[in-house]
Amino acid sequence: MTHGPRTLLINPTITSRRSARFPLSLLHLSAALERTGSSQIVDGNVDRNFIDDSLRAMEATPFDAVGISVMGGPQLAPAIAVSTAIRQRFPAVPIVWGGYFPTLNTDAALGAPYVDYVVRGQGEESLPELIAAIGRKDDAKLATIGGLSWKHDGAIVHNPNRRFTLGDTELVLPYHKLGDPRRYLARTYLGRRTVAHQAATGCRFRCTFCGVAAMFGGTTVLPAAERLERDLSYLKHELGADSVQYFDNNFFDREKDMVPLLEVMARFELPWWCFARSDALLNLSEHAWKLVRKSRLRMAYIGAESPNGQMLKEIRKGTRPDQTMEVVELCRRHGVIPELSFMVAPPENTEEETEHTFEFIRTLKRINPQSEVVIYIYTPLPEISRHEQDRAKRPGKPLFDLNGEPVVFPTTPEEWAQPRWVNYTCHADAPWLDDKLRQRIQDFVTVLRCRYPTVQDLRSPSWAKRGLSAMAGWRYRYGRYNRPWELELANRLVRLRTPQVEGL
Ligand code: B12
Ligand code: SF4
């Protein structure tokens, strides 16, 4: 029998059941909570009735608190819905929000009547401390919990940030809390049973546009090789995983620290995917590349962002366009597919920069036709979301909409959940984008993805992909992207996959 506080942890629906991967945030929190109490997980990605099921779980067992993981964008509306339902039925149970949305929009989240506490950044230490303090009704203790934002006498209080750690190194995550963890293994381009895993946490860079920089403020913590070995051993031998998608924010860190990890991975030989930077890959030694090949890296998602060196400097990306060109060639030589992401339609020189990016993508495709391309609209973070140190050092430029009016960001979760702000968060639309350019971008993307269907698409038959590619050939060759109605029609039948929405 378990003693101590009980916490219900909820992952509101964000993706289809097919695309559901381990809710790693909740698994990490659950592992931490088990030390002093117990927890139950409801995952809205596999449990489509997660609101009713959360209420039922609370009826069956009294919980001391509910923790909800919230990413901005499409997860927000279900997060609001489940929080409201819980507040109505169980008004006395405290509700804690954590994850990227409340970390980046703390005041908006805490202003909602159904959010009592926000944990900013990592939750492994703050959440158990918070739940213990709530149980003892200990306000003095609340004031000492790092990373906590809370309400005191009607005002919002932000405690100082907490340092990042990798938490307990003794145990594998409590995957059994998800029912049968094997149902989270999926057929992907990497293998028949791909598993999601996070080895290191954070990122040492501070790109101004990035939610990861806003969360971690340039900090990263790598795991010990033994820990990675233990985790991979469990995933491969106990769960039967045959490939791994690493969710690490930025996989390749300093080579000397990476080599012991790559050595472990080279022993497991599980094909893998990760987020990486062009400079890190270009700087790897021949020895490291040997390990990378042996460990079977299949695809690296690289933030190329822009062909404009000046813009890359301004956003503090720290990489250059020539490095993007070099890395696609390097990847080709090593049998790794580069998946390049770009941010088009920036707030300044919107059209020109977009066309320039299209041309750059064509050049990269010539160097390495296997390069995959993901196109986002550049939607800078609201100033208030950026990490406090970066805000002070480098204030962002003001943003204006099409009418020249300043862009005013939402101040409540409900506003952030409106379609136009969901699109903003998903980098799918921006207030300075006119209909003509929006259409132009959409047309380019249609022609490009038909001309070069992604290898990540296992759903569409290869004859259909070949057919689409042939149909799109002349448009791509002559740059005639406008109104590709025939491709849209054909694509509606084939339904090519969109990894930027669904994940691998
Ligand atoms: C997996 C993932 C997804 C999956 C969702 C999971 C699934 N398939 O089941 C999918 C693919 C659906 C997805 C979608 C999106 N994602 Co996403 N996603 C991720 C990813 C790669 C991993 C998340 C993860 O598991 N991390 C590991 C865990 C351990 O860390 P964590 O989630 O941060 O949790 C810790 C803390 O945040 C905190 N915490 C979290 N929840 C809670 C709850 C409580 C109560 C507490 C106390 C603490 C707490 O404690 C946890 C443990 O330390 C991250 C990048 C990353 N590496 O984190 C991006 C990331 C979170 N996604 C992001 C975004 C923006 C999106 C989108 C909304 C937009 C987009 N275009 O990418 C889309 C929506 C797409 C659409 N149109 O529908 C951004 C968020 C940044 C921001 N600006 O807000 C990230 C950081 C990617 C990036 N580099 O920009 N995503
Ligand atoms: S864009 Fe990539 S490198 Fe830059 S801060 Fe974000 S995760 Fe790190």
Coordinates of C-alpha atoms and ligand atoms in Angstrom, one line a residue:
M1 CA 0.0 0.0 0.0
T2 CA 1.3 3.5 -1.0
H3 CA 1.2 6.4 1.5
G4 CA 1.8 10.0 0.8
P5 CA 0.0 12.4 -1.5
R6 CA -1.7 11.3 -4.7
T7 CA -1.5 13.2 -7.9
L8 CA -3.4 12.8 -11.1
L9 CA -1.3 13.7 -14.2
I10 CA -3.0 14.6 -17.4
N11 CA -1.7 14.9 -21.0
P12 CA -4.5 16.7 -22.9
T13 CA -5.0 15.4 -26.5
I14 CA -2.6 17.0 -29.0
T15 CA -2.4 14.4 -31.7
S16 CA -4.0 11.4 -33.3
R17 CA -3.9 8.0 -31.5
R18 CA -1.7 6.8 -34.3
S19 CA 0.9 9.6 -33.7
A20 CA 0.8 9.2 -29.9
R21 CA 4.3 8.8 -28.4
F22 CA 5.3 8.3 -24.8
P23 CA 4.1 11.3 -22.8
L24 CA 7.6 11.8 -21.5
S25 CA 6.8 14.9 -19.4
L26 CA 4.3 12.9 -17.3
L27 CA 6.5 9.8 -17.1
H28 CA 9.4 12.0 -15.7
L29 CA 7.0 13.7 -13.2
S30 CA 5.4 10.4 -12.2
A31 CA 8.9 8.9 -11.5
A32 CA 9.6 11.8 -9.2
L33 CA 6.3 11.7 -7.4
E34 CA 6.6 8.0 -6.7
R35 CA 9.3 8.8 -4.2
T36 CA 7.0 10.5 -1.7
G37 CA 3.6 9.5 -2.9
S38 CA 1.8 8.1 -5.9
S39 CA 0.4 9.2 -9.2
Q40 CA -1.9 8.1 -12.0
I41 CA -1.5 9.1 -15.7
V42 CA -4.3 9.9 -18.1
D43 CA -3.0 10.3 -21.7
G44 CA -5.5 12.1 -24.0
N45 CA -3.6 11.0 -27.0
V46 CA -4.6 7.4 -26.5
D47 CA -7.6 7.9 -24.4
R48 CA -9.9 10.1 -26.6
N49 CA -12.4 10.3 -23.7
F50 CA -9.8 11.7 -21.4
I51 CA -12.0 14.4 -19.8
D52 CA -14.6 12.0 -18.6
D53 CA -12.0 9.4 -17.6
S54 CA -10.1 12.0 -15.6
L55 CA -13.3 12.9 -13.7
R56 CA -14.0 9.2 -13.2
A57 CA -10.5 8.6 -11.8
M58 CA -11.1 11.4 -9.4
E59 CA -14.4 10.0 -8.3
A60 CA -12.8 6.6 -7.7
T61 CA -9.8 7.9 -5.8
P62 CA -9.3 11.1 -3.9
F63 CA -6.4 13.1 -5.4
D64 CA -4.5 15.8 -3.6
A65 CA -3.7 17.7 -6.8
V66 CA -4.0 17.5 -10.5
G67 CA -1.0 18.2 -12.8
I68 CA -1.7 19.1 -16.4
S69 CA 1.0 19.3 -19.2
V70 CA 0.3 22.0 -21.7
M71 CA 2.1 22.9 -24.9
G72 CA 0.9 26.0 -26.8
G73 CA -1.2 25.5 -29.9
P74 CA -3.7 22.7 -30.4
Q75 CA -3.3 21.2 -26.9
L76 CA -4.6 24.4 -25.3
A77 CA -8.3 24.0 -25.9
P78 CA -8.5 20.4 -24.5
A79 CA -6.3 21.6 -21.5
I80 CA -8.8 24.4 -20.8
A81 CA -11.7 22.0 -21.2
V82 CA -10.3 19.4 -18.8
S83 CA -9.3 22.0 -16.2
T84 CA -12.7 23.7 -16.3
A85 CA -14.5 20.3 -15.9
I86 CA -12.3 19.4 -12.9
R87 CA -12.7 22.8 -11.3
Q88 CA -16.5 22.5 -11.6
R89 CA -16.8 19.0 -10.2
F90 CA -14.0 19.1 -7.7
P91 CA -13.6 22.7 -6.8
A92 CA -11.3 22.0 -3.8
V93 CA -8.6 20.1 -5.7
P94 CA -5.7 22.3 -6.7
I95 CA -4.8 22.4 -10.4
V96 CA -1.2 22.8 -11.5
W97 CA -0.2 23.6 -15.1
G98 CA 3.3 22.8 -16.4
G99 CA 5.1 22.5 -19.7
Y100 CA 5.9 25.0 -22.5
F101 CA 2.7 27.0 -22.5
P102 CA 2.6 28.0 -18.9
T103 CA 6.4 28.4 -18.8
L104 CA 6.3 30.9 -21.7
N105 CA 3.0 32.5 -20.8
T106 CA 2.9 32.3 -17.0
D107 CA 0.7 35.3 -16.2
A108 CA -1.8 34.3 -18.9
A109 CA -2.0 30.7 -17.4
L110 CA -2.2 31.8 -13.8
G111 CA -4.8 34.5 -14.6
A112 CA -7.3 31.7 -15.4
P113 CA -9.7 30.7 -12.6
Y114 CA -9.0 27.0 -13.2
V115 CA -5.2 27.2 -12.7
D116 CA -3.9 27.5 -9.2
Y117 CA -0.1 26.9 -9.7
V118 CA 2.3 27.1 -12.6
V119 CA 5.6 25.2 -12.5
R120 CA 8.0 26.9 -14.9
G121 CA 10.7 24.8 -16.6
Q122 CA 11.4 21.3 -15.2
G123 CA 8.9 19.8 -12.9
E124 CA 10.7 16.8 -11.3
E125 CA 11.7 18.6 -8.2
S126 CA 9.2 21.5 -8.0
L127 CA 6.1 19.4 -8.3
P128 CA 6.7 17.0 -5.4
E129 CA 7.7 19.9 -3.2
L130 CA 4.6 21.8 -4.3
I131 CA 2.3 18.9 -3.6
A132 CA 3.8 18.4 -0.1
A133 CA 3.5 22.2 0.7
I134 CA -0.2 22.2 -0.5
G135 CA -0.9 19.2 1.8
R136 CA 0.5 21.1 4.8
K137 CA -1.1 24.4 3.7
D138 CA 2.4 25.8 4.1
D139 CA 2.6 29.2 2.4
A140 CA 6.1 29.9 3.8
K141 CA 7.3 26.7 2.1
L142 CA 5.5 27.7 -1.2
A143 CA 7.6 30.8 -1.3
T144 CA 10.8 28.8 -1.4
I145 CA 10.0 26.4 -4.3
G146 CA 12.2 27.2 -7.3
G147 CA 10.4 27.6 -10.6
L148 CA 6.9 28.0 -9.0
S149 CA 4.5 30.8 -9.8
W150 CA 1.5 31.0 -7.6
K151 CA -1.3 33.3 -6.3
H152 CA -0.9 35.0 -2.9
D153 CA -3.4 37.4 -1.4
G154 CA -4.8 38.1 -4.9
A155 CA -1.4 38.8 -6.5
I156 CA 0.7 36.5 -8.8
V157 CA 4.1 35.6 -7.2
H158 CA 7.0 34.3 -9.4
N159 CA 9.6 32.4 -7.3
P160 CA 13.1 32.4 -8.8
N161 CA 14.0 29.9 -11.5
R162 CA 15.3 26.5 -10.6
R163 CA 18.5 24.9 -12.0
F164 CA 18.0 22.1 -14.5
T165 CA 19.0 18.5 -13.6
L166 CA 18.5 15.1 -15.0
G167 CA 16.8 13.8 -11.9
D168 CA 17.1 10.3 -10.5
T169 CA 19.6 8.1 -12.3
E170 CA 18.7 4.8 -10.6
L171 CA 15.5 3.9 -12.5
V172 CA 13.9 3.5 -15.9
L173 CA 10.8 5.6 -16.3
P174 CA 7.6 4.0 -15.0
Y175 CA 6.3 3.1 -18.4
H176 CA 3.9 0.5 -16.9
K177 CA 1.8 3.5 -15.7
L178 CA 0.6 3.9 -19.3
G179 CA -1.0 0.5 -19.4
D180 CA 0.8 -1.6 -22.0
P181 CA 3.7 0.6 -23.1
R182 CA 4.1 -1.3 -26.3
R183 CA 1.1 0.4 -27.8
Y184 CA 3.2 3.6 -28.0
L185 CA 5.7 1.9 -30.3
A186 CA 4.9 2.9 -33.9
R187 CA 5.8 1.9 -37.4
T188 CA 7.8 4.8 -38.9
Y189 CA 10.4 5.4 -41.5
L190 CA 13.0 4.2 -38.9
G191 CA 11.5 0.8 -38.2
R192 CA 8.5 -1.2 -37.3
R193 CA 8.6 -0.4 -33.6
T194 CA 10.0 3.1 -33.1
V195 CA 10.1 4.4 -29.6
A196 CA 10.4 8.0 -28.4
H197 CA 13.1 8.8 -25.9
Q198 CA 14.9 11.8 -24.4
A199 CA 18.5 11.3 -23.4
A200 CA 19.8 14.9 -22.6
T201 CA 17.7 17.8 -21.6
G202 CA 18.0 21.5 -22.7
C203 CA 20.1 23.3 -25.2
R204 CA 23.2 25.5 -24.7
F205 CA 22.1 27.9 -27.5
R206 CA 19.8 31.0 -27.1
C207 CA 18.2 31.5 -30.5
T208 CA 15.8 34.4 -29.9
F209 CA 12.8 32.8 -31.7
C210 CA 13.0 29.4 -29.9
G211 CA 10.8 28.1 -27.1
V212 CA 13.6 25.9 -26.0
A213 CA 15.9 28.9 -25.4
A214 CA 13.0 30.6 -23.5
M215 CA 12.6 27.5 -21.3
F216 CA 16.2 26.5 -20.7
G217 CA 18.0 29.9 -21.0
G218 CA 21.1 28.2 -22.6
T219 CA 21.5 25.3 -20.2
T220 CA 21.9 21.6 -21.2
V221 CA 22.4 18.5 -19.1
L222 CA 23.7 15.3 -20.7
P223 CA 23.0 11.8 -19.3
A224 CA 25.8 9.5 -18.1
A225 CA 26.6 6.7 -20.7
E226 CA 25.5 4.1 -18.1
R227 CA 22.1 5.7 -17.9
L228 CA 21.6 5.7 -21.7
E229 CA 22.7 2.1 -21.8
R230 CA 20.2 1.1 -19.2
D231 CA 17.4 3.0 -20.9
L232 CA 18.2 1.6 -24.4
S233 CA 18.5 -1.9 -23.0
Y234 CA 15.1 -1.7 -21.5
L235 CA 13.5 -0.2 -24.6
K236 CA 15.1 -2.7 -26.9
H237 CA 15.1 -5.9 -24.8
E238 CA 12.0 -5.4 -22.6
L239 CA 9.7 -3.4 -25.0
G240 CA 11.1 -4.8 -28.3
A241 CA 11.8 -1.4 -29.8
D242 CA 13.8 -1.6 -33.1
S243 CA 14.5 2.2 -33.6
V244 CA 14.5 5.4 -31.6
Q245 CA 13.3 8.9 -32.1
Y246 CA 15.3 11.1 -29.8
F247 CA 13.3 14.1 -28.5
D248 CA 16.4 15.8 -27.1
N249 CA 16.1 19.5 -28.0
N250 CA 19.5 19.5 -29.6
F251 CA 21.2 16.1 -29.7
F252 CA 24.8 16.8 -30.6
D253 CA 26.6 18.7 -27.9
R254 CA 30.4 18.9 -27.4
E255 CA 32.1 16.0 -29.1
K256 CA 34.1 14.8 -26.1
D257 CA 30.8 14.5 -24.1
M258 CA 29.0 12.9 -27.0
V259 CA 31.4 10.2 -27.8
P260 CA 30.6 8.0 -24.8
L261 CA 26.9 8.2 -25.7
L262 CA 27.6 7.4 -29.3
E263 CA 29.6 4.4 -28.3
V264 CA 26.6 3.1 -26.4
M265 CA 24.3 3.8 -29.3
A266 CA 26.8 2.1 -31.7
R267 CA 26.5 -1.1 -29.6
F268 CA 22.7 -1.1 -29.8
E269 CA 22.5 -0.3 -33.5
L270 CA 19.0 1.1 -33.3
P271 CA 18.3 3.3 -36.3
W272 CA 17.6 6.8 -35.0
W273 CA 16.4 10.3 -35.6
C274 CA 17.3 13.5 -33.8
F275 CA 17.3 17.3 -33.7
A276 CA 20.8 18.7 -34.6
R277 CA 22.7 21.8 -35.7
S278 CA 24.7 22.1 -38.9
D279 CA 27.8 23.4 -37.1
A280 CA 27.8 20.5 -34.7
L281 CA 27.6 18.0 -37.5
L282 CA 30.3 19.8 -39.5
N283 CA 32.6 19.8 -36.5
L284 CA 32.4 16.1 -35.8
S285 CA 35.6 14.2 -36.2
E286 CA 36.0 11.2 -38.4
H287 CA 36.0 9.0 -35.3
A288 CA 32.6 10.4 -34.2
W289 CA 31.1 10.0 -37.6
K290 CA 32.2 6.4 -37.6
L291 CA 30.2 5.9 -34.4
V292 CA 27.3 7.9 -35.9
R293 CA 27.2 5.6 -38.9
K294 CA 27.6 2.5 -36.8
S295 CA 24.8 3.6 -34.5
R296 CA 22.7 4.1 -37.6
L297 CA 21.6 7.7 -37.6
R298 CA 19.0 7.9 -40.3
M299 CA 17.8 11.4 -40.3
A300 CA 18.8 14.7 -38.5
Y301 CA 16.4 17.6 -38.2
I302 CA 18.4 20.7 -38.7
G303 CA 17.1 24.2 -38.1
A304 CA 18.4 25.9 -41.3
E305 CA 15.9 28.8 -40.7
S306 CA 17.1 31.2 -43.4
P307 CA 19.5 31.8 -46.3
N308 CA 20.1 35.3 -45.0
G309 CA 23.3 35.4 -42.9
Q310 CA 22.4 38.7 -41.4
M311 CA 19.0 37.4 -40.2
L312 CA 20.7 34.3 -38.7
K313 CA 22.9 36.7 -36.8
E314 CA 20.0 38.8 -35.6
I315 CA 18.1 35.7 -34.3
R316 CA 21.3 34.5 -32.7
K317 CA 21.2 31.2 -34.5
G318 CA 24.9 30.9 -34.5
T319 CA 25.1 29.0 -37.9
R320 CA 25.6 30.4 -41.4
P321 CA 23.9 29.6 -44.7
D322 CA 27.2 28.2 -46.1
Q323 CA 27.1 25.7 -43.3
T324 CA 23.6 24.6 -44.3
M325 CA 24.9 23.9 -47.8
E326 CA 27.9 22.1 -46.5
V327 CA 25.9 19.9 -44.1
V328 CA 23.5 18.6 -46.7
E329 CA 26.5 17.4 -48.7
L330 CA 28.2 16.0 -45.6
C331 CA 25.0 14.1 -44.7
R332 CA 24.7 12.7 -48.2
R333 CA 28.2 11.3 -47.8
H334 CA 27.4 9.6 -44.5
G335 CA 24.0 8.3 -45.6
V336 CA 22.0 10.6 -43.2
I337 CA 19.0 12.4 -44.5
P338 CA 19.0 16.1 -43.5
E339 CA 15.5 17.3 -42.6
L340 CA 15.9 21.1 -42.9
S341 CA 13.4 23.5 -41.4
F342 CA 13.0 27.1 -42.6
M343 CA 11.2 30.1 -41.3
V344 CA 9.7 32.1 -44.2
A345 CA 7.8 35.4 -44.2
P346 CA 9.7 37.2 -41.4
P347 CA 8.1 40.5 -40.2
E348 CA 10.6 42.6 -42.3
N349 CA 11.2 42.2 -46.0
T350 CA 8.5 39.5 -45.8
E351 CA 8.1 38.7 -49.5
E352 CA 11.7 39.1 -50.6
E353 CA 13.0 36.9 -47.8
T354 CA 10.4 34.2 -48.7
E355 CA 11.4 34.1 -52.4
H356 CA 15.0 34.1 -51.5
T357 CA 14.4 31.0 -49.2
F358 CA 12.6 29.2 -52.0
E359 CA 15.6 29.7 -54.3
F360 CA 17.9 28.5 -51.5
I361 CA 15.8 25.3 -51.0
R362 CA 16.1 24.6 -54.7
T363 CA 19.9 24.9 -54.5
L364 CA 20.0 22.5 -51.5
K365 CA 17.8 20.1 -53.3
R366 CA 20.3 20.1 -56.2
I367 CA 23.2 19.4 -53.8
N368 CA 21.3 16.6 -52.0
P369 CA 17.9 15.7 -53.5
Q370 CA 17.2 13.5 -50.5
S371 CA 17.1 16.6 -48.2
E372 CA 13.7 16.9 -46.6
V373 CA 12.3 20.4 -46.2
V374 CA 9.9 21.7 -43.6
I375 CA 8.6 25.2 -44.0
Y376 CA 7.3 27.3 -41.2
I377 CA 6.1 30.9 -41.0
Y378 CA 8.5 32.9 -38.8
T379 CA 6.5 33.8 -35.7
P380 CA 8.7 35.4 -33.1
L381 CA 8.0 34.7 -29.4
P382 CA 6.1 37.4 -27.6
E383 CA 8.7 39.5 -25.7
I384 CA 7.3 38.4 -22.4
S385 CA 7.8 34.7 -23.2
R386 CA 11.6 35.0 -23.7
H387 CA 14.0 33.9 -21.0
E388 CA 14.4 36.7 -18.5
Q389 CA 18.2 37.1 -19.1
D390 CA 17.7 37.3 -22.9
R391 CA 14.9 39.8 -22.6
A392 CA 17.1 42.1 -20.6
K393 CA 20.1 41.7 -22.9
R394 CA 18.5 41.8 -26.3
P395 CA 15.0 43.3 -26.5
G396 CA 13.1 42.1 -29.6
K397 CA 11.9 44.4 -32.4
P398 CA 8.3 45.5 -32.2
L399 CA 5.9 43.7 -34.5
F400 CA 3.3 45.2 -36.7
D401 CA 0.3 43.7 -38.6
L402 CA -0.7 44.4 -42.2
N403 CA -2.4 47.7 -41.2
G404 CA 0.8 48.9 -39.4
E405 CA -0.9 48.4 -36.0
P406 CA 1.3 46.9 -33.3
V407 CA 0.7 43.1 -32.8
V408 CA -0.9 42.6 -29.4
F409 CA -0.4 39.1 -28.0
P410 CA -3.2 37.3 -26.1
T411 CA -3.3 37.5 -22.3
T412 CA -5.5 34.6 -21.5
P413 CA -5.4 30.8 -22.4
E414 CA -8.8 31.2 -24.1
E415 CA -7.4 33.9 -26.5
W416 CA -4.3 31.8 -27.2
A417 CA -6.7 28.9 -28.1
Q418 CA -8.4 31.0 -30.8
P419 CA -7.6 29.6 -34.3
R420 CA -5.4 32.6 -35.4
W421 CA -3.2 32.3 -32.3
V422 CA -3.1 28.5 -32.5
N423 CA -1.8 29.1 -36.1
Y424 CA 0.7 31.6 -34.8
T425 CA 2.0 29.1 -32.2
C426 CA 2.2 26.4 -34.9
H427 CA 4.1 28.8 -37.2
A428 CA 1.4 28.4 -39.7
D429 CA 0.3 32.1 -40.0
A430 CA 1.2 35.6 -38.9
P431 CA -0.6 39.0 -38.7
W432 CA 1.8 40.6 -41.3
L433 CA 1.1 38.0 -43.9
D434 CA -1.2 39.0 -46.8
D435 CA -3.5 36.6 -48.7
K436 CA -1.3 36.7 -51.8
L437 CA 1.9 35.7 -50.0
R438 CA 0.1 33.1 -47.8
Q439 CA -1.2 31.5 -51.0
R440 CA 2.2 31.7 -52.7
I441 CA 3.8 29.9 -49.7
Q442 CA 1.1 27.3 -49.7
D443 CA 1.5 26.7 -53.5
F444 CA 5.3 26.4 -53.2
V445 CA 4.9 23.8 -50.4
T446 CA 2.4 21.8 -52.4
V447 CA 4.6 21.7 -55.5
L448 CA 7.7 20.9 -53.4
R449 CA 6.1 18.1 -51.3
C450 CA 4.6 16.5 -54.4
R451 CA 7.8 16.8 -56.4
Y452 CA 9.8 15.3 -53.5
P453 CA 7.4 13.3 -51.3
T454 CA 8.9 12.7 -47.8
V455 CA 10.4 9.3 -47.1
Q456 CA 8.7 9.5 -43.7
D457 CA 5.4 8.8 -45.6
L458 CA 4.7 5.1 -45.3
R459 CA 1.0 5.5 -45.8
S460 CA 0.9 6.5 -49.4
P461 CA 1.7 3.8 -51.9
S462 CA 5.0 4.3 -53.8
W463 CA 3.2 4.4 -57.2
A464 CA 1.1 7.3 -56.0
K465 CA 4.1 9.2 -54.8
R466 CA 5.9 8.6 -58.1
G467 CA 2.8 9.8 -60.0
L468 CA 2.6 12.9 -57.9
S469 CA 6.3 13.6 -58.3
A470 CA 6.0 13.3 -62.1
M471 CA 2.9 15.5 -62.2
A472 CA 4.8 18.2 -60.2
G473 CA 7.9 18.0 -62.3
W474 CA 7.3 20.7 -64.8
R475 CA 6.0 23.2 -62.2
Y476 CA 9.0 22.7 -60.0
R477 CA 11.4 22.9 -63.0
Y478 CA 10.0 26.2 -64.3
G479 CA 9.1 27.7 -60.9
R480 CA 5.4 27.7 -61.9
Y481 CA 4.1 27.2 -58.4
N482 CA 0.9 29.3 -58.8
R483 CA -2.4 27.5 -58.2
P484 CA -1.3 23.9 -58.5
W485 CA -5.0 22.7 -58.6
E486 CA -4.2 19.4 -60.2
L487 CA -1.7 18.5 -57.5
E488 CA -4.1 19.6 -54.7
L489 CA -6.7 17.3 -56.2
A490 CA -4.4 14.4 -56.6
N491 CA -3.0 15.0 -53.1
R492 CA -6.5 14.9 -51.6
L493 CA -6.7 11.3 -52.9
V494 CA -3.2 10.3 -51.8
R495 CA -3.1 12.4 -48.5
L496 CA 0.7 12.8 -48.2
R497 CA 1.9 12.8 -44.6
T498 CA 2.9 16.1 -42.9
P499 CA 5.6 15.3 -40.3
Q500 CA 5.6 18.8 -39.0
V501 CA 2.1 18.3 -37.7
E502 CA 2.0 14.6 -36.9
G503 CA 5.6 14.0 -35.9
L504 CA 7.5 11.0 -37.4
Ligands
B12_1 C1 6.9 15.2 -28.9 C2 6.6 16.6 -29.3 C3 5.4 16.9 -29.9 C4 4.4 15.9 -30.3 C5 3.4 15.6 -29.2 C6 3.6 14.3 -28.5 C7 3.0 13.0 -29.2 N1 3.2 12.8 -30.4 O1 2.4 12.3 -28.4 C8 3.7 16.5 -31.5 C9 4.4 16.0 -32.8 C10 2.2 16.2 -31.7 C11 4.0 18.0 -31.3 C12 3.4 19.0 -31.9 C13 3.7 20.3 -31.8 N2 4.7 20.9 -31.1 CO1 5.9 19.8 -30.0 N3 7.3 18.9 -29.3 C14 7.5 17.7 -29.0 C15 9.0 17.5 -28.4 C16 9.9 17.0 -29.6 C17 9.2 16.6 -27.2 C18 8.3 16.8 -26.0 C19 8.8 15.9 -24.9 O2 8.3 14.9 -24.7 N4 9.8 16.4 -24.2 C20 10.4 15.6 -23.1 C21 9.8 16.0 -21.7 C22 10.5 15.2 -20.6 O3 10.0 17.3 -21.5 P1 8.9 18.4 -21.4 O4 7.7 18.0 -22.2 O5 9.4 19.7 -21.6 O6 8.4 18.2 -19.9 C23 9.1 18.8 -18.8 C24 8.8 20.2 -18.4 O7 8.2 20.9 -19.5 C25 7.8 20.1 -17.3 N5 6.4 19.8 -17.5 C26 5.8 19.4 -18.6 N6 4.5 19.2 -18.3 C27 4.3 19.4 -17.0 C28 3.1 19.4 -16.3 C29 3.2 19.7 -14.9 C30 2.0 19.6 -14.1 C31 4.5 20.1 -14.4 C32 4.6 20.5 -12.9 C33 5.6 20.2 -15.1 C34 5.5 19.9 -16.5 O8 8.4 19.0 -16.6 C35 8.7 18.0 -17.6 C36 9.8 17.1 -17.0 O9 11.0 17.8 -16.9 C37 9.3 19.0 -28.0 C38 10.8 19.3 -28.0 C39 11.4 18.8 -26.8 N7 12.5 18.1 -26.9 O10 10.9 18.9 -25.7 C40 8.5 19.8 -29.0 C41 7.9 21.1 -28.6 C42 7.5 21.1 -27.2 N8 6.8 21.4 -29.5 C43 6.7 22.6 -29.8 C44 5.6 23.1 -30.6 C45 5.6 24.6 -30.8 C46 4.7 22.2 -31.2 C47 3.5 22.7 -32.1 C48 2.5 23.3 -31.2 C49 3.9 23.6 -33.2 C50 5.0 23.0 -34.1 N9 4.8 23.3 -35.4 O11 6.0 22.4 -33.8 C51 3.1 21.3 -32.7 C52 1.6 21.2 -32.9 C53 1.4 20.7 -34.4 C54 0.1 20.8 -34.9 N10 -0.1 21.6 -35.9 O12 -0.8 20.1 -34.5 C55 7.7 23.5 -29.2 C56 7.3 24.3 -28.0 C57 8.0 25.6 -28.0 C58 7.0 26.8 -27.9 N11 7.3 27.8 -28.6 O13 6.0 26.7 -27.3 C59 8.8 22.4 -28.9 C60 9.8 22.8 -27.7 C61 9.7 22.2 -30.2 C62 10.5 23.3 -30.5 N12 11.8 23.1 -30.5 O14 10.1 24.4 -30.9 N13 5.1 18.1 -30.4
SF4_2 S1 16.7 26.6 -32.3 FE1 17.8 24.7 -31.7 S2 19.8 25.4 -31.2 FE2 18.5 27.2 -31.1 S3 17.9 27.3 -28.9 FE3 16.3 26.2 -30.1 S4 16.8 24.1 -29.8 FE4 18.7 25.3 -29.3

